[in-house]
Amino acid sequence: MDIMSKNKRFWAFLLLLLALTVSPVTAQYIDLDGNLSINWSAPIYGDAVASYHWSYTINGVTDSITGINSSAQLSENSAQLDNIDDWALFSIWSLSVNGDSSAISVSDTVYYSLSLDIDDEQILPESFDISFFPNPSKGGSEISYALSINRVDNYNITLYDILGRKVTTLLNKRLSVGDYETNITSNLASGLYFAVVKSSDAYRTVKLSIIR
């Protein structure tokens, strides 16, 4: 293959990849059974899209039917997540095949809460407060989190990646009232992560950015 042909294939692939950015979620609503319905717009090259896929986590459950499903193919621009009690974390991506070229595009991960948005910092602040630092953090450096507990309870901190997949559990134990600070050795790849912190009756989601 000559250089000109290689360049044409490269630019065709690059343009396809840029054009395939998945449009933002256009609608989401809860039905009478407590299921979350999600609709989104098709990519620009809608006719070339071979399949849609989605990934989700519901209420932090990863070991049951409402856990992570990272390879469910969708035939339409919609999906339904069952039994949303508190929150859900999901992303959508598409696989496009156009001749000899193919590309995958991924949407931003969407956090859904029955009560408020991810940018709202406080959920039942009388129970606990948490912060990660440094945030953003350079990959390979040490990350810490500070947890302030105002009530004796069981606390869980679980880290998810941008596709909603569970990365690790940072904490899962009963804590007394007080302030806690823990260092985490970061071997995380660059990207956006979500730390979901839960007690028996409260939860909070914190964005954590890793850059290199």
PDB file of C-alpha atoms in Angstrom, residues 5-198:
ATOM      1  CA  SER A   5      -3.487   5.270   0.196  1.00  0.00           C
ATOM      2  CA  LYS A   6      -2.368   4.996   3.811  1.00  0.00           C
ATOM      3  CA  ASN A   7      -3.007   8.703   4.330  1.00  0.00           C
ATOM      4  CA  LYS A   8      -6.497   8.418   2.812  1.00  0.00           C
ATOM      5  CA  ARG A   9      -7.333   5.489   5.111  1.00  0.00           C
ATOM      6  CA  PHE A  10      -5.978   7.357   8.132  1.00  0.00           C
ATOM      7  CA  TRP A  11      -7.983  10.523   7.428  1.00  0.00           C
ATOM      8  CA  ALA A  12     -11.120   8.511   6.645  1.00  0.00           C
ATOM      9  CA  PHE A  13     -10.794   6.731   9.971  1.00  0.00           C
ATOM     10  CA  LEU A  14     -10.077   9.989  11.836  1.00  0.00           C
ATOM     11  CA  LEU A  15     -13.082  11.778  10.318  1.00  0.00           C
ATOM     12  CA  LEU A  16     -15.321   8.815  11.103  1.00  0.00           C
ATOM     13  CA  LEU A  17     -14.098   8.736  14.680  1.00  0.00           C
ATOM     14  CA  LEU A  18     -14.701  12.468  15.142  1.00  0.00           C
ATOM     15  CA  ALA A  19     -18.127  12.335  13.528  1.00  0.00           C
ATOM     16  CA  LEU A  20     -19.269   9.420  15.646  1.00  0.00           C
ATOM     17  CA  THR A  21     -19.345  11.277  18.932  1.00  0.00           C
ATOM     18  CA  VAL A  22     -22.463  10.008  20.642  1.00  0.00           C
ATOM     19  CA  SER A  23     -24.957  12.781  21.184  1.00  0.00           C
ATOM     20  CA  PRO A  24     -25.965  13.657  24.743  1.00  0.00           C
ATOM     21  CA  VAL A  25     -28.789  11.796  26.405  1.00  0.00           C
ATOM     22  CA  THR A  26     -31.962  13.499  25.256  1.00  0.00           C
ATOM     23  CA  ALA A  27     -34.493  12.138  27.742  1.00  0.00           C
ATOM     24  CA  GLN A  28     -34.658  10.104  30.916  1.00  0.00           C
ATOM     25  CA  TYR A  29     -37.655   9.329  33.072  1.00  0.00           C
ATOM     26  CA  ILE A  30     -38.893   6.921  35.728  1.00  0.00           C
ATOM     27  CA  ASP A  31     -41.988   4.857  34.980  1.00  0.00           C
ATOM     28  CA  LEU A  32     -44.584   3.687  37.499  1.00  0.00           C
ATOM     29  CA  ASP A  33     -42.564   0.535  38.240  1.00  0.00           C
ATOM     30  CA  GLY A  34     -39.440   2.496  39.161  1.00  0.00           C
ATOM     31  CA  ASN A  35     -37.533   1.728  35.950  1.00  0.00           C
ATOM     32  CA  LEU A  36     -35.280   4.361  34.359  1.00  0.00           C
ATOM     33  CA  SER A  37     -35.822   4.841  30.618  1.00  0.00           C
ATOM     34  CA  ILE A  38     -33.004   6.505  28.653  1.00  0.00           C
ATOM     35  CA  ASN A  39     -33.115   7.910  25.116  1.00  0.00           C
ATOM     36  CA  TRP A  40     -30.265   9.448  23.137  1.00  0.00           C
ATOM     37  CA  SER A  41     -29.649  10.818  19.665  1.00  0.00           C
ATOM     38  CA  ALA A  42     -27.970   8.769  16.965  1.00  0.00           C
ATOM     39  CA  PRO A  43     -24.413   9.647  15.863  1.00  0.00           C
ATOM     40  CA  ILE A  44     -23.987  11.799  12.778  1.00  0.00           C
ATOM     41  CA  TYR A  45     -23.274   8.744  10.610  1.00  0.00           C
ATOM     42  CA  GLY A  46     -26.348   6.920  11.849  1.00  0.00           C
ATOM     43  CA  ASP A  47     -26.598   4.645   8.810  1.00  0.00           C
ATOM     44  CA  ALA A  48     -23.073   3.337   9.361  1.00  0.00           C
ATOM     45  CA  VAL A  49     -23.546   2.350  12.983  1.00  0.00           C
ATOM     46  CA  ALA A  50     -23.361  -1.420  13.361  1.00  0.00           C
ATOM     47  CA  SER A  51     -24.401  -1.626  16.993  1.00  0.00           C
ATOM     48  CA  TYR A  52     -24.941   0.262  20.214  1.00  0.00           C
ATOM     49  CA  HIS A  53     -23.697  -0.948  23.564  1.00  0.00           C
ATOM     50  CA  TRP A  54     -24.190   0.285  27.104  1.00  0.00           C
ATOM     51  CA  SER A  55     -22.705  -0.156  30.522  1.00  0.00           C
ATOM     52  CA  TYR A  56     -24.407   0.581  33.804  1.00  0.00           C
ATOM     53  CA  THR A  57     -24.298   0.241  37.557  1.00  0.00           C
ATOM     54  CA  ILE A  58     -27.441   0.541  39.663  1.00  0.00           C
ATOM     55  CA  ASN A  59     -27.244   1.517  43.324  1.00  0.00           C
ATOM     56  CA  GLY A  60     -23.730   0.083  43.498  1.00  0.00           C
ATOM     57  CA  VAL A  61     -24.914  -3.510  43.019  1.00  0.00           C
ATOM     58  CA  THR A  62     -22.452  -5.603  41.035  1.00  0.00           C
ATOM     59  CA  ASP A  63     -23.298  -9.174  42.025  1.00  0.00           C
ATOM     60  CA  SER A  64     -26.917  -9.533  40.912  1.00  0.00           C
ATOM     61  CA  ILE A  65     -29.179  -8.994  37.927  1.00  0.00           C
ATOM     62  CA  THR A  66     -29.075  -5.233  38.541  1.00  0.00           C
ATOM     63  CA  GLY A  67     -25.288  -5.127  38.402  1.00  0.00           C
ATOM     64  CA  ILE A  68     -22.935  -4.192  35.571  1.00  0.00           C
ATOM     65  CA  ASN A  69     -23.840  -5.218  32.025  1.00  0.00           C
ATOM     66  CA  SER A  70     -20.990  -4.103  29.797  1.00  0.00           C
ATOM     67  CA  SER A  71     -21.847  -5.884  26.543  1.00  0.00           C
ATOM     68  CA  ALA A  72     -25.609  -5.634  25.996  1.00  0.00           C
ATOM     69  CA  GLN A  73     -26.203  -4.806  22.346  1.00  0.00           C
ATOM     70  CA  LEU A  74     -28.991  -2.378  21.596  1.00  0.00           C
ATOM     71  CA  SER A  75     -30.892  -2.148  18.336  1.00  0.00           C
ATOM     72  CA  GLU A  76     -32.424   1.250  19.093  1.00  0.00           C
ATOM     73  CA  ASN A  77     -31.304   4.527  20.658  1.00  0.00           C
ATOM     74  CA  SER A  78     -32.896   3.723  23.987  1.00  0.00           C
ATOM     75  CA  ALA A  79     -32.435   1.540  27.021  1.00  0.00           C
ATOM     76  CA  GLN A  80     -34.191   0.704  30.265  1.00  0.00           C
ATOM     77  CA  LEU A  81     -32.564   0.190  33.660  1.00  0.00           C
ATOM     78  CA  ASP A  82     -34.788  -1.656  36.102  1.00  0.00           C
ATOM     79  CA  ASN A  83     -35.445  -0.928  39.765  1.00  0.00           C
ATOM     80  CA  ILE A  84     -33.708   2.411  40.287  1.00  0.00           C
ATOM     81  CA  ASP A  85     -34.045   2.990  44.014  1.00  0.00           C
ATOM     82  CA  ASP A  86     -31.514   5.791  44.509  1.00  0.00           C
ATOM     83  CA  TRP A  87     -28.990   6.296  41.727  1.00  0.00           C
ATOM     84  CA  ALA A  88     -27.561   4.871  38.528  1.00  0.00           C
ATOM     85  CA  LEU A  89     -24.298   5.310  36.632  1.00  0.00           C
ATOM     86  CA  PHE A  90     -24.269   4.555  32.916  1.00  0.00           C
ATOM     87  CA  SER A  91     -22.584   5.302  29.604  1.00  0.00           C
ATOM     88  CA  ILE A  92     -23.417   4.554  25.984  1.00  0.00           C
ATOM     89  CA  TRP A  93     -21.113   3.725  23.125  1.00  0.00           C
ATOM     90  CA  SER A  94     -21.470   2.772  19.468  1.00  0.00           C
ATOM     91  CA  LEU A  95     -19.519   0.584  17.062  1.00  0.00           C
ATOM     92  CA  SER A  96     -19.497   1.800  13.470  1.00  0.00           C
ATOM     93  CA  VAL A  97     -18.266  -0.120  10.445  1.00  0.00           C
ATOM     94  CA  ASN A  98     -17.826   1.749   7.179  1.00  0.00           C
ATOM     95  CA  GLY A  99     -16.100  -0.250   4.462  1.00  0.00           C
ATOM     96  CA  ASP A 100     -12.669  -1.279   5.741  1.00  0.00           C
ATOM     97  CA  SER A 101     -12.766   1.212   8.600  1.00  0.00           C
ATOM     98  CA  SER A 102     -14.371   0.892  12.009  1.00  0.00           C
ATOM     99  CA  ALA A 103     -14.561   3.179  15.008  1.00  0.00           C
ATOM    100  CA  ILE A 104     -15.912   3.168  18.518  1.00  0.00           C
ATOM    101  CA  SER A 105     -17.278   6.278  20.177  1.00  0.00           C
ATOM    102  CA  VAL A 106     -18.189   6.675  23.822  1.00  0.00           C
ATOM    103  CA  SER A 107     -20.571   9.113  25.447  1.00  0.00           C
ATOM    104  CA  ASP A 108     -19.895  10.927  28.666  1.00  0.00           C
ATOM    105  CA  THR A 109     -20.815   8.859  31.680  1.00  0.00           C
ATOM    106  CA  VAL A 110     -24.153  10.022  33.051  1.00  0.00           C
ATOM    107  CA  TYR A 111     -24.993   9.986  36.740  1.00  0.00           C
ATOM    108  CA  TYR A 112     -28.690   9.794  37.512  1.00  0.00           C
ATOM    109  CA  SER A 113     -30.240  10.399  40.917  1.00  0.00           C
ATOM    110  CA  LEU A 114     -33.888  10.363  41.916  1.00  0.00           C
ATOM    111  CA  SER A 115     -33.308  13.432  44.082  1.00  0.00           C
ATOM    112  CA  LEU A 116     -30.508  15.609  42.691  1.00  0.00           C
ATOM    113  CA  ASP A 117     -27.674  16.002  40.222  1.00  0.00           C
ATOM    114  CA  ILE A 118     -24.082  14.824  40.644  1.00  0.00           C
ATOM    115  CA  ASP A 119     -22.910  18.440  40.822  1.00  0.00           C
ATOM    116  CA  ASP A 120     -24.967  18.969  43.971  1.00  0.00           C
ATOM    117  CA  GLU A 121     -22.301  18.427  46.600  1.00  0.00           C
ATOM    118  CA  GLN A 122     -24.364  17.549  49.668  1.00  0.00           C
ATOM    119  CA  ILE A 123     -26.669  14.589  50.270  1.00  0.00           C
ATOM    120  CA  LEU A 124     -27.692  14.244  53.914  1.00  0.00           C
ATOM    121  CA  PRO A 125     -24.564  16.155  55.084  1.00  0.00           C
ATOM    122  CA  GLU A 126     -25.328  15.392  58.755  1.00  0.00           C
ATOM    123  CA  SER A 127     -24.211  11.796  58.153  1.00  0.00           C
ATOM    124  CA  PHE A 128     -20.754  12.201  56.562  1.00  0.00           C
ATOM    125  CA  ASP A 129     -18.552  14.328  54.333  1.00  0.00           C
ATOM    126  CA  ILE A 130     -15.740  13.233  52.015  1.00  0.00           C
ATOM    127  CA  SER A 131     -13.100  14.789  49.772  1.00  0.00           C
ATOM    128  CA  PHE A 132     -10.297  13.419  47.580  1.00  0.00           C
ATOM    129  CA  PHE A 133      -6.963  15.167  47.109  1.00  0.00           C
ATOM    130  CA  PRO A 134      -5.193  16.010  44.965  1.00  0.00           C
ATOM    131  CA  ASN A 135      -8.070  16.095  42.498  1.00  0.00           C
ATOM    132  CA  PRO A 136      -7.228  16.100  39.604  1.00  0.00           C
ATOM    133  CA  SER A 137      -4.340  13.764  40.376  1.00  0.00           C
ATOM    134  CA  LYS A 138      -1.378  12.811  38.227  1.00  0.00           C
ATOM    135  CA  GLY A 139      -1.343   9.091  37.455  1.00  0.00           C
ATOM    136  CA  GLY A 140       1.103   7.140  39.621  1.00  0.00           C
ATOM    137  CA  SER A 141       0.999   9.684  42.444  1.00  0.00           C
ATOM    138  CA  GLU A 142      -0.541   9.061  45.832  1.00  0.00           C
ATOM    139  CA  ILE A 143      -4.193   9.979  46.331  1.00  0.00           C
ATOM    140  CA  SER A 144      -5.825  10.526  49.703  1.00  0.00           C
ATOM    141  CA  TYR A 145      -9.370  10.841  50.891  1.00  0.00           C
ATOM    142  CA  ALA A 146     -10.623  12.526  54.027  1.00  0.00           C
ATOM    143  CA  LEU A 147     -13.824  11.183  55.558  1.00  0.00           C
ATOM    144  CA  SER A 148     -15.657  12.990  58.332  1.00  0.00           C
ATOM    145  CA  ILE A 149     -18.164  10.784  60.173  1.00  0.00           C
ATOM    146  CA  ASN A 150     -20.930  12.274  62.285  1.00  0.00           C
ATOM    147  CA  ARG A 151     -22.773   9.064  63.128  1.00  0.00           C
ATOM    148  CA  VAL A 152     -21.726   5.471  63.883  1.00  0.00           C
ATOM    149  CA  ASP A 153     -22.682   3.407  60.841  1.00  0.00           C
ATOM    150  CA  ASN A 154     -21.448   1.035  58.139  1.00  0.00           C
ATOM    151  CA  TYR A 155     -19.684   2.938  55.347  1.00  0.00           C
ATOM    152  CA  ASN A 156     -18.735   1.841  51.838  1.00  0.00           C
ATOM    153  CA  ILE A 157     -16.603   3.667  49.260  1.00  0.00           C
ATOM    154  CA  THR A 158     -16.521   2.087  45.798  1.00  0.00           C
ATOM    155  CA  LEU A 159     -14.693   3.431  42.752  1.00  0.00           C
ATOM    156  CA  TYR A 160     -16.189   3.139  39.239  1.00  0.00           C
ATOM    157  CA  ASP A 161     -14.650   3.989  35.872  1.00  0.00           C
ATOM    158  CA  ILE A 162     -16.273   6.120  33.169  1.00  0.00           C
ATOM    159  CA  LEU A 163     -18.083   3.076  31.739  1.00  0.00           C
ATOM    160  CA  GLY A 164     -19.714   2.344  35.064  1.00  0.00           C
ATOM    161  CA  ARG A 165     -17.511  -0.685  35.790  1.00  0.00           C
ATOM    162  CA  LYS A 166     -16.429  -1.313  39.358  1.00  0.00           C
ATOM    163  CA  VAL A 167     -12.693  -0.659  39.772  1.00  0.00           C
ATOM    164  CA  THR A 168     -12.155  -1.303  43.469  1.00  0.00           C
ATOM    165  CA  THR A 169     -13.695  -1.032  46.912  1.00  0.00           C
ATOM    166  CA  LEU A 170     -11.768   1.528  48.959  1.00  0.00           C
ATOM    167  CA  LEU A 171     -13.656   1.069  52.217  1.00  0.00           C
ATOM    168  CA  ASN A 172     -16.299  -1.276  53.618  1.00  0.00           C
ATOM    169  CA  LYS A 173     -16.512  -1.238  57.412  1.00  0.00           C
ATOM    170  CA  ARG A 174     -18.297   0.148  60.453  1.00  0.00           C
ATOM    171  CA  LEU A 175     -16.852   3.464  61.621  1.00  0.00           C
ATOM    172  CA  SER A 176     -17.229   5.503  64.775  1.00  0.00           C
ATOM    173  CA  VAL A 177     -17.717   9.253  64.889  1.00  0.00           C
ATOM    174  CA  GLY A 178     -14.516  11.074  63.912  1.00  0.00           C
ATOM    175  CA  ASP A 179     -12.263  12.177  61.075  1.00  0.00           C
ATOM    176  CA  TYR A 180     -10.429   9.629  58.914  1.00  0.00           C
ATOM    177  CA  GLU A 181      -7.736  10.118  56.281  1.00  0.00           C
ATOM    178  CA  THR A 182      -6.420   7.318  54.089  1.00  0.00           C
ATOM    179  CA  ASN A 183      -3.750   7.251  51.388  1.00  0.00           C
ATOM    180  CA  ILE A 184      -4.395   5.352  48.171  1.00  0.00           C
ATOM    181  CA  THR A 185      -1.555   4.255  45.905  1.00  0.00           C
ATOM    182  CA  SER A 186      -2.807   5.264  42.486  1.00  0.00           C
ATOM    183  CA  ASN A 187      -2.120   2.949  39.560  1.00  0.00           C
ATOM    184  CA  LEU A 188      -5.221   4.136  37.754  1.00  0.00           C
ATOM    185  CA  ALA A 189      -5.185   4.930  34.056  1.00  0.00           C
ATOM    186  CA  SER A 190      -5.890   8.481  32.954  1.00  0.00           C
ATOM    187  CA  GLY A 191      -9.561   9.322  32.901  1.00  0.00           C
ATOM    188  CA  LEU A 192     -12.617  10.201  34.946  1.00  0.00           C
ATOM    189  CA  TYR A 193     -13.739   8.064  37.881  1.00  0.00           C
ATOM    190  CA  PHE A 194     -16.683   8.171  40.270  1.00  0.00           C
ATOM    191  CA  ALA A 195     -16.341   7.408  43.971  1.00  0.00           C
ATOM    192  CA  VAL A 196     -19.697   6.378  45.421  1.00  0.00           C
ATOM    193  CA  VAL A 197     -19.844   6.731  49.220  1.00  0.00           C
ATOM    194  CA  LYS A 198     -22.727   5.119  51.092  1.00  0.00           C
TER     195      LYS A 198
END
